[in-house]
Coordinates of C-alpha atoms in Angstrom, one line a residue:
X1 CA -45.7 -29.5 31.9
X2 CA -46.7 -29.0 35.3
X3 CA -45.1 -29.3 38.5
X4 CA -46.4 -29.1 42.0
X5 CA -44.2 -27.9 44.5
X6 CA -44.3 -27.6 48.6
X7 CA -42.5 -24.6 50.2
X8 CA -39.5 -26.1 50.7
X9 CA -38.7 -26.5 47.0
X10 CA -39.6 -30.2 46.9
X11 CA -41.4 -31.4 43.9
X12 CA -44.8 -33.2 45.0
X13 CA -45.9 -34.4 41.8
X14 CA -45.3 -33.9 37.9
X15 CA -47.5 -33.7 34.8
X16 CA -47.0 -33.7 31.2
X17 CA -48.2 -34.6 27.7
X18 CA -45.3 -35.1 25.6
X19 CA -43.9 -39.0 25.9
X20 CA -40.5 -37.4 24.8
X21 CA -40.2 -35.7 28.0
X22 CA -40.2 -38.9 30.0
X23 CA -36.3 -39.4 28.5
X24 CA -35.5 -37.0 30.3
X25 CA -36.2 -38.7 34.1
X26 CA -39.1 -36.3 34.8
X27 CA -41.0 -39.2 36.2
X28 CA -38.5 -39.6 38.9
X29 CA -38.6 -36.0 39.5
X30 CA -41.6 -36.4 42.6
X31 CA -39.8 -36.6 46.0
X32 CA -37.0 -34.8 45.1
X33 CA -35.7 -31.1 45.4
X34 CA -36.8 -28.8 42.5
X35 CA -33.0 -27.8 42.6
X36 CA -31.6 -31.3 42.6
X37 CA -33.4 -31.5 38.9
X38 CA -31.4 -28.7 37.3
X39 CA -28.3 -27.8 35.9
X40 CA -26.0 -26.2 37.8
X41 CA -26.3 -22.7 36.1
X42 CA -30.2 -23.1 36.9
X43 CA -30.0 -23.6 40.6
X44 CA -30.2 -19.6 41.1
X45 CA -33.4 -19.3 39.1
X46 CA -35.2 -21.9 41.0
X47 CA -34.6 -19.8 44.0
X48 CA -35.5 -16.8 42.6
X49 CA -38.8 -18.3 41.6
X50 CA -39.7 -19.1 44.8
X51 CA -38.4 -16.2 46.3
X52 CA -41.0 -13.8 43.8
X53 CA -43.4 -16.4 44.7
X54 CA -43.5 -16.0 48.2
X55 CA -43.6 -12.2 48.2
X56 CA -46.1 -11.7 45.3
X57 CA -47.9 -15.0 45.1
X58 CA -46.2 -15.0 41.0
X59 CA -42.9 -14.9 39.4
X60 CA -41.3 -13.7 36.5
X61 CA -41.0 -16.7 34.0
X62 CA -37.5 -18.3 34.2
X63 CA -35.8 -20.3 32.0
X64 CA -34.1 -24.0 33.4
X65 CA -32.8 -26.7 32.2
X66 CA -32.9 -30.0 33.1
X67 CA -30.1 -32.4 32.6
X68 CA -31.1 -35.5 29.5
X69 CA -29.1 -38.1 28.2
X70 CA -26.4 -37.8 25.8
X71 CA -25.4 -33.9 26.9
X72 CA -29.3 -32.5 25.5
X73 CA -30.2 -30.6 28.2
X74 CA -34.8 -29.9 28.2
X75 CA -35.2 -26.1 28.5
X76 CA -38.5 -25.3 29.8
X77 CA -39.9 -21.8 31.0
X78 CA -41.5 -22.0 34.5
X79 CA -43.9 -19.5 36.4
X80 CA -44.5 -20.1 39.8
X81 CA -48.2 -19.3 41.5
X82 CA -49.6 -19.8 44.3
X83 CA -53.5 -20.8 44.4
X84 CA -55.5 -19.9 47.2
X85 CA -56.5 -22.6 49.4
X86 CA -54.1 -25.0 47.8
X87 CA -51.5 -26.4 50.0
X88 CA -48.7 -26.6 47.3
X89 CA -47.1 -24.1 44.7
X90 CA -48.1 -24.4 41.1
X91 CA -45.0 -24.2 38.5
X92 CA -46.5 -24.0 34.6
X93 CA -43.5 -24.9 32.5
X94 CA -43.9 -24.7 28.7
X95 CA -41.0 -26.7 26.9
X96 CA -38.7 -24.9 24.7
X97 CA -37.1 -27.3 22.9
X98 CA -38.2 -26.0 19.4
X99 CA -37.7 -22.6 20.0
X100 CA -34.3 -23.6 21.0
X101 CA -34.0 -25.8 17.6
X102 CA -34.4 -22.8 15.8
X103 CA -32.1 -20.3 17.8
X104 CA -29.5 -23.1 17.4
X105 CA -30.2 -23.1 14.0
X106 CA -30.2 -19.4 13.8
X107 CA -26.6 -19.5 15.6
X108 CA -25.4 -21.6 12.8
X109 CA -26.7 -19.5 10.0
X110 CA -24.7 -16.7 11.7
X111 CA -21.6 -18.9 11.9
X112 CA -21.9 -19.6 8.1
X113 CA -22.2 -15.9 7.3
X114 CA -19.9 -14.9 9.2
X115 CA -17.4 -17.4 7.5
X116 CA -18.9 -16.3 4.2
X117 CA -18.3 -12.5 5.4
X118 CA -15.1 -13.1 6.5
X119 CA -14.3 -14.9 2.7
X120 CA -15.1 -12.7 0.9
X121 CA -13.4 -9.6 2.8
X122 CA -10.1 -12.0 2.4
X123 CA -11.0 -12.4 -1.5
X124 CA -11.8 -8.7 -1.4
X125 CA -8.5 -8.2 -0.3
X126 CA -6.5 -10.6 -2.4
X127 CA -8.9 -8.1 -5.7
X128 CA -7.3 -4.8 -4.4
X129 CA -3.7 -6.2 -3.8
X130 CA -3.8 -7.7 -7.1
X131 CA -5.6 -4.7 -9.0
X132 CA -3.4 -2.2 -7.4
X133 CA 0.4 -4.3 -8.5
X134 CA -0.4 -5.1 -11.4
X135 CA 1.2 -3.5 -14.3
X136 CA -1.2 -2.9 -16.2
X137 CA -3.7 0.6 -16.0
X138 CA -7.3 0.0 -15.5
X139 CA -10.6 2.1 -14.3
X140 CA -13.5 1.4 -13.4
X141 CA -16.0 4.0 -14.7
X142 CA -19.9 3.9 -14.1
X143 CA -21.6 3.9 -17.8
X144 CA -24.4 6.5 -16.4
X145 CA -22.2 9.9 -14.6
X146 CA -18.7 8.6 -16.4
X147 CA -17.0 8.9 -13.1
X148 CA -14.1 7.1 -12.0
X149 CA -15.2 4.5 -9.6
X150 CA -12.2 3.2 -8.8
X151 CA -8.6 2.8 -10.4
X152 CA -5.5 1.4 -9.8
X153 CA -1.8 3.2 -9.0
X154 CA -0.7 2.3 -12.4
X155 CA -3.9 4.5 -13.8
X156 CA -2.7 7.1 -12.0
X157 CA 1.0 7.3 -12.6
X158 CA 0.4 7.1 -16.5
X159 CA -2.4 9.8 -15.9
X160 CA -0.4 11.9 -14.1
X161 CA -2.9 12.5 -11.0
X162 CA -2.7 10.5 -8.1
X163 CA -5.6 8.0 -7.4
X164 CA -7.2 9.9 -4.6
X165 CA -8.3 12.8 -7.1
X166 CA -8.3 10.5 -9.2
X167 CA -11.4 8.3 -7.6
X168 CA -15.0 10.1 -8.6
X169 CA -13.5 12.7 -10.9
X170 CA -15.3 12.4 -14.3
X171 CA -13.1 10.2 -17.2
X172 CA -13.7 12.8 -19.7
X173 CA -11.5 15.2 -17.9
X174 CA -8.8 13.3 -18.0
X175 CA -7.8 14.1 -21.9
X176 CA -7.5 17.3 -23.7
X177 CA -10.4 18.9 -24.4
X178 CA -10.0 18.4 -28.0
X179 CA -10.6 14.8 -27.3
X180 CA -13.3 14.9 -25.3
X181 CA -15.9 15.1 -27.5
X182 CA -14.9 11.6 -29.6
X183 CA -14.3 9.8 -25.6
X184 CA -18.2 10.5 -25.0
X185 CA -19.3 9.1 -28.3
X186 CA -16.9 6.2 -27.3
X187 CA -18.4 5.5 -23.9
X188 CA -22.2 5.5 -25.4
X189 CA -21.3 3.5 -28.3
X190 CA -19.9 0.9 -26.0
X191 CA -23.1 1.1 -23.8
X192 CA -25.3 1.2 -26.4
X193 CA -23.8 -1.8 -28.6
X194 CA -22.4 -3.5 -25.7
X195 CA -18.9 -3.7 -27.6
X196 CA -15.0 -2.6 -27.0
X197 CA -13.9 0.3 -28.4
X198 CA -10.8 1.3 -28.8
X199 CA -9.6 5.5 -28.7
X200 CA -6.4 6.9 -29.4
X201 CA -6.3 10.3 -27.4
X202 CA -4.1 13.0 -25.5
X203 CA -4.1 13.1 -21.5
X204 CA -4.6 15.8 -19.7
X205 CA -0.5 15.8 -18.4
X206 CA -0.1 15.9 -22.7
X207 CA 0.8 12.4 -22.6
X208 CA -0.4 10.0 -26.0
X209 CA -2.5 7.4 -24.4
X210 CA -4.9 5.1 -25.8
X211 CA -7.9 3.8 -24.3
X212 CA -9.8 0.7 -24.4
X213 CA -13.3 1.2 -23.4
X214 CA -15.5 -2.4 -22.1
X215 CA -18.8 -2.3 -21.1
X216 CA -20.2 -5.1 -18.3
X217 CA -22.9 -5.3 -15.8
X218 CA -22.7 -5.0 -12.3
X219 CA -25.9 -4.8 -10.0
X220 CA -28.3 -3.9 -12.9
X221 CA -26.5 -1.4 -15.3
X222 CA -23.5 -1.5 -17.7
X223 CA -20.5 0.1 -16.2
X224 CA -17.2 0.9 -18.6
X225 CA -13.6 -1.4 -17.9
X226 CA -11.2 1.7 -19.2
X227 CA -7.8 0.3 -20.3
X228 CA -4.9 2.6 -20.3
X229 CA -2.0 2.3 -22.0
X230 CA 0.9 5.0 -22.7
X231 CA 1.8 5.5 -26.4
X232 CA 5.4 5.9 -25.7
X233 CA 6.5 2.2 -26.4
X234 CA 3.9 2.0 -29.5
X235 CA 5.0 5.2 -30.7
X236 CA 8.9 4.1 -30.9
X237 CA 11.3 4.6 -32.8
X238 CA 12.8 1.2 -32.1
X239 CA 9.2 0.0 -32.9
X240 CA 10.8 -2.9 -36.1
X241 CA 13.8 -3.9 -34.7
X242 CA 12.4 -6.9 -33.6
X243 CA 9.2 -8.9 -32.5
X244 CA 9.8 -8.2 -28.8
X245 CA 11.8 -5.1 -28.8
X246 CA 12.9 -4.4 -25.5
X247 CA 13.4 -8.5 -24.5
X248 CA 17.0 -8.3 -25.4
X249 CA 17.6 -5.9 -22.3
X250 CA 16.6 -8.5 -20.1
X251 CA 20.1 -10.3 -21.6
X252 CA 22.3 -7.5 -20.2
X253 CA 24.0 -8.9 -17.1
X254 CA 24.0 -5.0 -15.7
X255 CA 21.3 -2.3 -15.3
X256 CA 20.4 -1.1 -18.4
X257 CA 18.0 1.8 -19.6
X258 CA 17.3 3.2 -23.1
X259 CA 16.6 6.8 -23.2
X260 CA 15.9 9.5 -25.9
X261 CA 18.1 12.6 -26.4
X262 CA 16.0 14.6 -23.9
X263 CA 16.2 11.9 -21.6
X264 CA 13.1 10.0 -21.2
X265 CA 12.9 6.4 -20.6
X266 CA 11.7 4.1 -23.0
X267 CA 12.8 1.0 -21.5
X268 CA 14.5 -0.7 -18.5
X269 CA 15.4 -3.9 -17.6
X270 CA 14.4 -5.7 -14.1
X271 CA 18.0 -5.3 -12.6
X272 CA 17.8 -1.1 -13.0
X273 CA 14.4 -1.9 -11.2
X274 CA 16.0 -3.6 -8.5
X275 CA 19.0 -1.1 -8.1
X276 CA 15.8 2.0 -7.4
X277 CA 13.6 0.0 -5.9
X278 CA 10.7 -0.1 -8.3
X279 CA 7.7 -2.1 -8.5
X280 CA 6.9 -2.2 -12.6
X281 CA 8.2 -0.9 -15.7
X282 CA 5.1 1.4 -16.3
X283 CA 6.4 3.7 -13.3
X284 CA 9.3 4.3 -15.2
X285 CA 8.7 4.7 -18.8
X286 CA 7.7 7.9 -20.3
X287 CA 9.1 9.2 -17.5
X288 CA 12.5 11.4 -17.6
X289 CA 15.6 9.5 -16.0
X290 CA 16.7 12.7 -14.2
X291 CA 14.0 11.6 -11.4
X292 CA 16.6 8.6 -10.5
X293 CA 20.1 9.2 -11.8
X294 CA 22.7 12.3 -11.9
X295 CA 22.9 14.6 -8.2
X296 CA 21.2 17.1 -10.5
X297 CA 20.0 17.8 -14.0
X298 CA 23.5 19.0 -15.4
X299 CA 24.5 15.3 -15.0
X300 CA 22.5 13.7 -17.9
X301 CA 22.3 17.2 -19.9
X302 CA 26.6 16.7 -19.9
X303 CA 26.0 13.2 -20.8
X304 CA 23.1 14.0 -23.4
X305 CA 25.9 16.5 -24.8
X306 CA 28.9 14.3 -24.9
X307 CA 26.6 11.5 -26.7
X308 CA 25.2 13.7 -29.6
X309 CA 29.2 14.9 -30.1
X310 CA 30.8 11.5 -29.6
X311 CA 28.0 8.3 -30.4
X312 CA 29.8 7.2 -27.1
X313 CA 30.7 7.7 -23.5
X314 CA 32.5 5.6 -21.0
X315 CA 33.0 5.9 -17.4
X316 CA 30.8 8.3 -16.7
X317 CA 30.5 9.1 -12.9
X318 CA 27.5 9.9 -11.7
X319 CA 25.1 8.7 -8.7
X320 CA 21.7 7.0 -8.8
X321 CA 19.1 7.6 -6.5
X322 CA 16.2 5.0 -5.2
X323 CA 12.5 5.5 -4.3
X324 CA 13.4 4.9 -1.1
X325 CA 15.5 8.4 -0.4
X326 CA 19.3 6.9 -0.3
X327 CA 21.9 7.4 -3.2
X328 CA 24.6 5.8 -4.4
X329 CA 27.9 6.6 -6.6
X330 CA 27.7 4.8 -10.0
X331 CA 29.5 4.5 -13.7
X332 CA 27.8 5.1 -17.0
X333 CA 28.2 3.6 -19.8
X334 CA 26.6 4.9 -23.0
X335 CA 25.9 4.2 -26.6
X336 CA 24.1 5.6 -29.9
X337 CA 21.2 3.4 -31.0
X338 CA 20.7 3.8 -35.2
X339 CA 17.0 3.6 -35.5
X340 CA 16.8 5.7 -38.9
X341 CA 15.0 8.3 -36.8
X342 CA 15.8 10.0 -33.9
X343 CA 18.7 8.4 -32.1
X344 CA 17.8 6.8 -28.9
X345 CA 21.0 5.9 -26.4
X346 CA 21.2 2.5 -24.3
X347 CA 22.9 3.7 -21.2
X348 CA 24.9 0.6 -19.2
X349 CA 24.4 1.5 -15.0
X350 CA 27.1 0.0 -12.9
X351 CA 27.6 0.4 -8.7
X352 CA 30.8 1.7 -7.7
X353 CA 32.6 -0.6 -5.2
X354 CA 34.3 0.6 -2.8
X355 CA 38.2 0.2 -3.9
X356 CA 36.4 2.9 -6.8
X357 CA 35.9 5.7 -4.9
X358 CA 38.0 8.6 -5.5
X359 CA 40.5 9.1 -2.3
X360 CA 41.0 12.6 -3.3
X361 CA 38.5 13.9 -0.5
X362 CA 39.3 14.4 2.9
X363 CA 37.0 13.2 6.0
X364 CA 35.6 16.5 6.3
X365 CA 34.1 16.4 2.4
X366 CA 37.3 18.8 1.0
X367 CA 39.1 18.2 -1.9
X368 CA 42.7 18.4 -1.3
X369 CA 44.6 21.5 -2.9
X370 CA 45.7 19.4 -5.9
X371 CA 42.2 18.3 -6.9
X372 CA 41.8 18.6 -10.2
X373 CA 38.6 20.4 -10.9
X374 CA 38.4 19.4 -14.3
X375 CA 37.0 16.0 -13.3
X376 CA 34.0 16.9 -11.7
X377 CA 32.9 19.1 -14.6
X378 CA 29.8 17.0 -15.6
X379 CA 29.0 15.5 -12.1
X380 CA 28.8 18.8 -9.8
X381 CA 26.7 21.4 -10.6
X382 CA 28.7 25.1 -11.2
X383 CA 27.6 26.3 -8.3
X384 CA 28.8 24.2 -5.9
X385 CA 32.4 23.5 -8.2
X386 CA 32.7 27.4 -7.4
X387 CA 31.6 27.2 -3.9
X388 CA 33.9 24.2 -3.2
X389 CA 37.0 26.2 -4.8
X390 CA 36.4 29.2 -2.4
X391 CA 37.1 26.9 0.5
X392 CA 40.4 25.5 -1.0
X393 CA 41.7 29.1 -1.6
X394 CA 40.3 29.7 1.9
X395 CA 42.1 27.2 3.1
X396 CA 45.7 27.9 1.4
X397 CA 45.3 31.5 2.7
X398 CA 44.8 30.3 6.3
X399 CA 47.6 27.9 5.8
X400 CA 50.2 30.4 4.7
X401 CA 49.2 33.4 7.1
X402 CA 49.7 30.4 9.8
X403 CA 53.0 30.1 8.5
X404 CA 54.4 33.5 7.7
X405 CA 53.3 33.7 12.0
X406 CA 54.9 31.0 12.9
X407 CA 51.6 29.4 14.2
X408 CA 50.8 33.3 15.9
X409 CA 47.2 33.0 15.7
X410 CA 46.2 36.8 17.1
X411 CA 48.9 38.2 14.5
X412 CA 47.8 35.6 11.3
X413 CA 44.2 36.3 12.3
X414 CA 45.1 40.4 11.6
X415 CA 47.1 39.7 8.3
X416 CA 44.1 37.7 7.3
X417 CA 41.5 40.5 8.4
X418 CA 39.4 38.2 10.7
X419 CA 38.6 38.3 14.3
X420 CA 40.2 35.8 16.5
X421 CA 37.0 34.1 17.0
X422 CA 35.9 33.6 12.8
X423 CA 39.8 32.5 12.5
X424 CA 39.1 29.2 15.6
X425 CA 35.7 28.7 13.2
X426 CA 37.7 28.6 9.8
X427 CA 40.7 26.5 11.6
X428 CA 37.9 24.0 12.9
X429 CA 35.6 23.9 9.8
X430 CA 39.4 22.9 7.7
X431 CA 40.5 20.3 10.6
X432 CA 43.8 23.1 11.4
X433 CA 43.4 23.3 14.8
X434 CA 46.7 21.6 15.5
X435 CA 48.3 23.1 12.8
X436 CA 51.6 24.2 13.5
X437 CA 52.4 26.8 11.1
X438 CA 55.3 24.4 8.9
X439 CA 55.3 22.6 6.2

């Protein structure tokens, strides 16, 4: 379309050759401001046109749009001129309306993409939570390299490696190099025949796993779905007592956990999962149940001991530990499992309340002189039961020199052979400092 224009901005006449444009009021356009035909955001570029115009006898093209029915605005692109010997301004326009039919549709393509982008990071998401709580142990391994393409933490606890080495190291090193050899005939089989295999072999850790090899395709070649799953619950002793052997733990009303004579975990019930704060069963079994319950390893090796002597142990004080770094005081209660084989011991976890805790010790973490050492045989380590009796006879000492002095602390700190300052320490570190020397 063309437009001819007087100095002033006033349109002078209009021409154009699509009917559609006449919609649009373009035939009313003569006799009016070029300005007044705009939308407001265009205003500034019809002054800018006729600004360049006037100094350079062109302009830049500009882009306007006029104001239609219904909220469609007409986008044309003008360039101004001025024609010698002609007593008005020449505006070329060339309408835009298709190009701006396809940016619009452009802009909507982008809209859908990025809703499509944006679902399938979510789904993407919702994969990798899933994949990486669920109990059981997959990798993902590409069929040409065997690496480890990806993994979840379940892979990795049964493994023994955590999942960040665990990610592009080759699957073959993950079992004993014995077995090596028949898990690459595995993997080609699988590729070759496009069929599961299953492989019973020894991890790397020295663990009995076995591994279920599927191929599938993913962007053009076969990659391998390894399924990992730990041998200790196949391989048990308890393996006939029933068709679900370990669903009659989930009847126990407390915590409950079976254990071997060396004190690895072949099963536990949700509550003992609750009570350290762990996600699945596969992070516990096969593992050894020192890593959650006694202050130290002579705990369960006292209880181990009393068991293989007496079948049976009752209120057995102890403490559990969580995953989450606090610890607790608790009673165990064990028993002897007859599986024809070796024994296996179903060990009963109960809190302490409060009303349960021994009142023997003192706010500052002393035993009072009458404790009776005996009892914490079994729960303290022999190191500290020495440790803590060298304070108590510390203690007596101070307590007697104090009263042979008559509360003289210059003359109990000589009979005791300490400076005056070590004897304020000791009388502080015991809570003596207003002791008066009687009974």
């Amino acid at each position: 379309m063309t437009l001819l224009v007087d100095s002033s901005g006033s349109i002078i006449d209009v021409a154009y050759l699509d009917p559609a444009i006449d919609k649009f009021g373009a035939e009313d356009w003569p006799g009016r401001n070029w300005a007044d035909t705009v939308t407001g955001e265009s205003v500034d570029k019809i002054r800018s046109l006729i600004d360049e115009c006037a100094k350079t006898g062109a302009s830049r093209p500009h882009q306007v749009n006029h104001p239609g029915p219904r909220g469609a605005d007409l986008p044309v692109e003008y360039v101004l001129r001025r024609v010698e010997g002609f007593p008005y301004l020449v505006a070329y326009g060339t309408d835009l309306r298709q190009f701006a039919d396809v940016q619009q549709q452009l802009i909507q393509v982008q809209f859908e993409l990025e809703r499509e982008y944006r679902r399938v990071r979510e789904s993407e998401a919702r994969y990798r939570v899933i994949y990486q709580k669920m109990d059981g142990a997959l990798l993902v391994v590409d069929g040409e390299t065997r690496r480890i393409i990806d993994g979840n933490a379940a892979a990795g606890q049964i493994l023994g490696i955590a999942l960040s080495k665990l990610v592009g190291d080759t699957l073959v090193s993950q079992v004993q190099r014995d077995n090596r050899e028949r898990l690459m005939e595995a993997l080609a089989e699988s590729r070759s025949l496009g069929q599961a295999r299953t492989l019973n072999v020894t991890g790397s850790n020295g663990s009995a796993i076995e591994l279920r090899i599927s191929p599938y395709r993913e962007n053009g070649k076969i990659n391998h779905l390894v399924s990992i799953t730990s041998q200790v619950e196949e391989d048990h002793p308890m393996r006939g007592l029933t068709a679900d052997k370990w669903g009659w733990t989930e009847a126990v009303p407390e915590s409950q956990i079976v254990i071997d004579a060396k004190g690895t975990i072949f099963s536990v019930n949700s509550r003992f999962l609750d009570m350290i704060h762990l996600l699945s069963r596969n992070l516990a079994v096969g593992r050894n149940v020192n890593n959650w319950i006694g202050a130290s390893s002579v705990d369960m090796q006292v209880l181990s001991s009393r068991l293989r002597d007496e079948g049976e142990v009752r209120q057995f004080l102890t403490v559990v530990r969580d995953d989450m770094g606090s610890s607790r005081p608790v009673r165990l209660s064990a028993t002897r499992i007859d599986t024809g084989g070796d024994p296996l011991y179903s060990v009963i976890v109960t809190e302490q309340g409060a009303r349960e805790m021994p009142a023997a010790a003192q706010a500052n973490g002393m035993h009072g002189p009458t404790s009776d050492f005996s009892e914490l045989i079994g729960r303290v380590p022999l190191k500290e039961l020495i440790r803590e009796s060298a304070d108590v006879i510390e203690k007596l000492c101070i307590e007697a020199a104090l009263t042979q002095t008559e509360n003289n602390r210059a003359a109990a700190a000589d009979l005791l052979g300490l400076s005056r300052q070590s004897l304020y320490l000791k009388l502080k570190r015991y809570g003596l400092e207003d002791y008066n020397g009687r009974n």
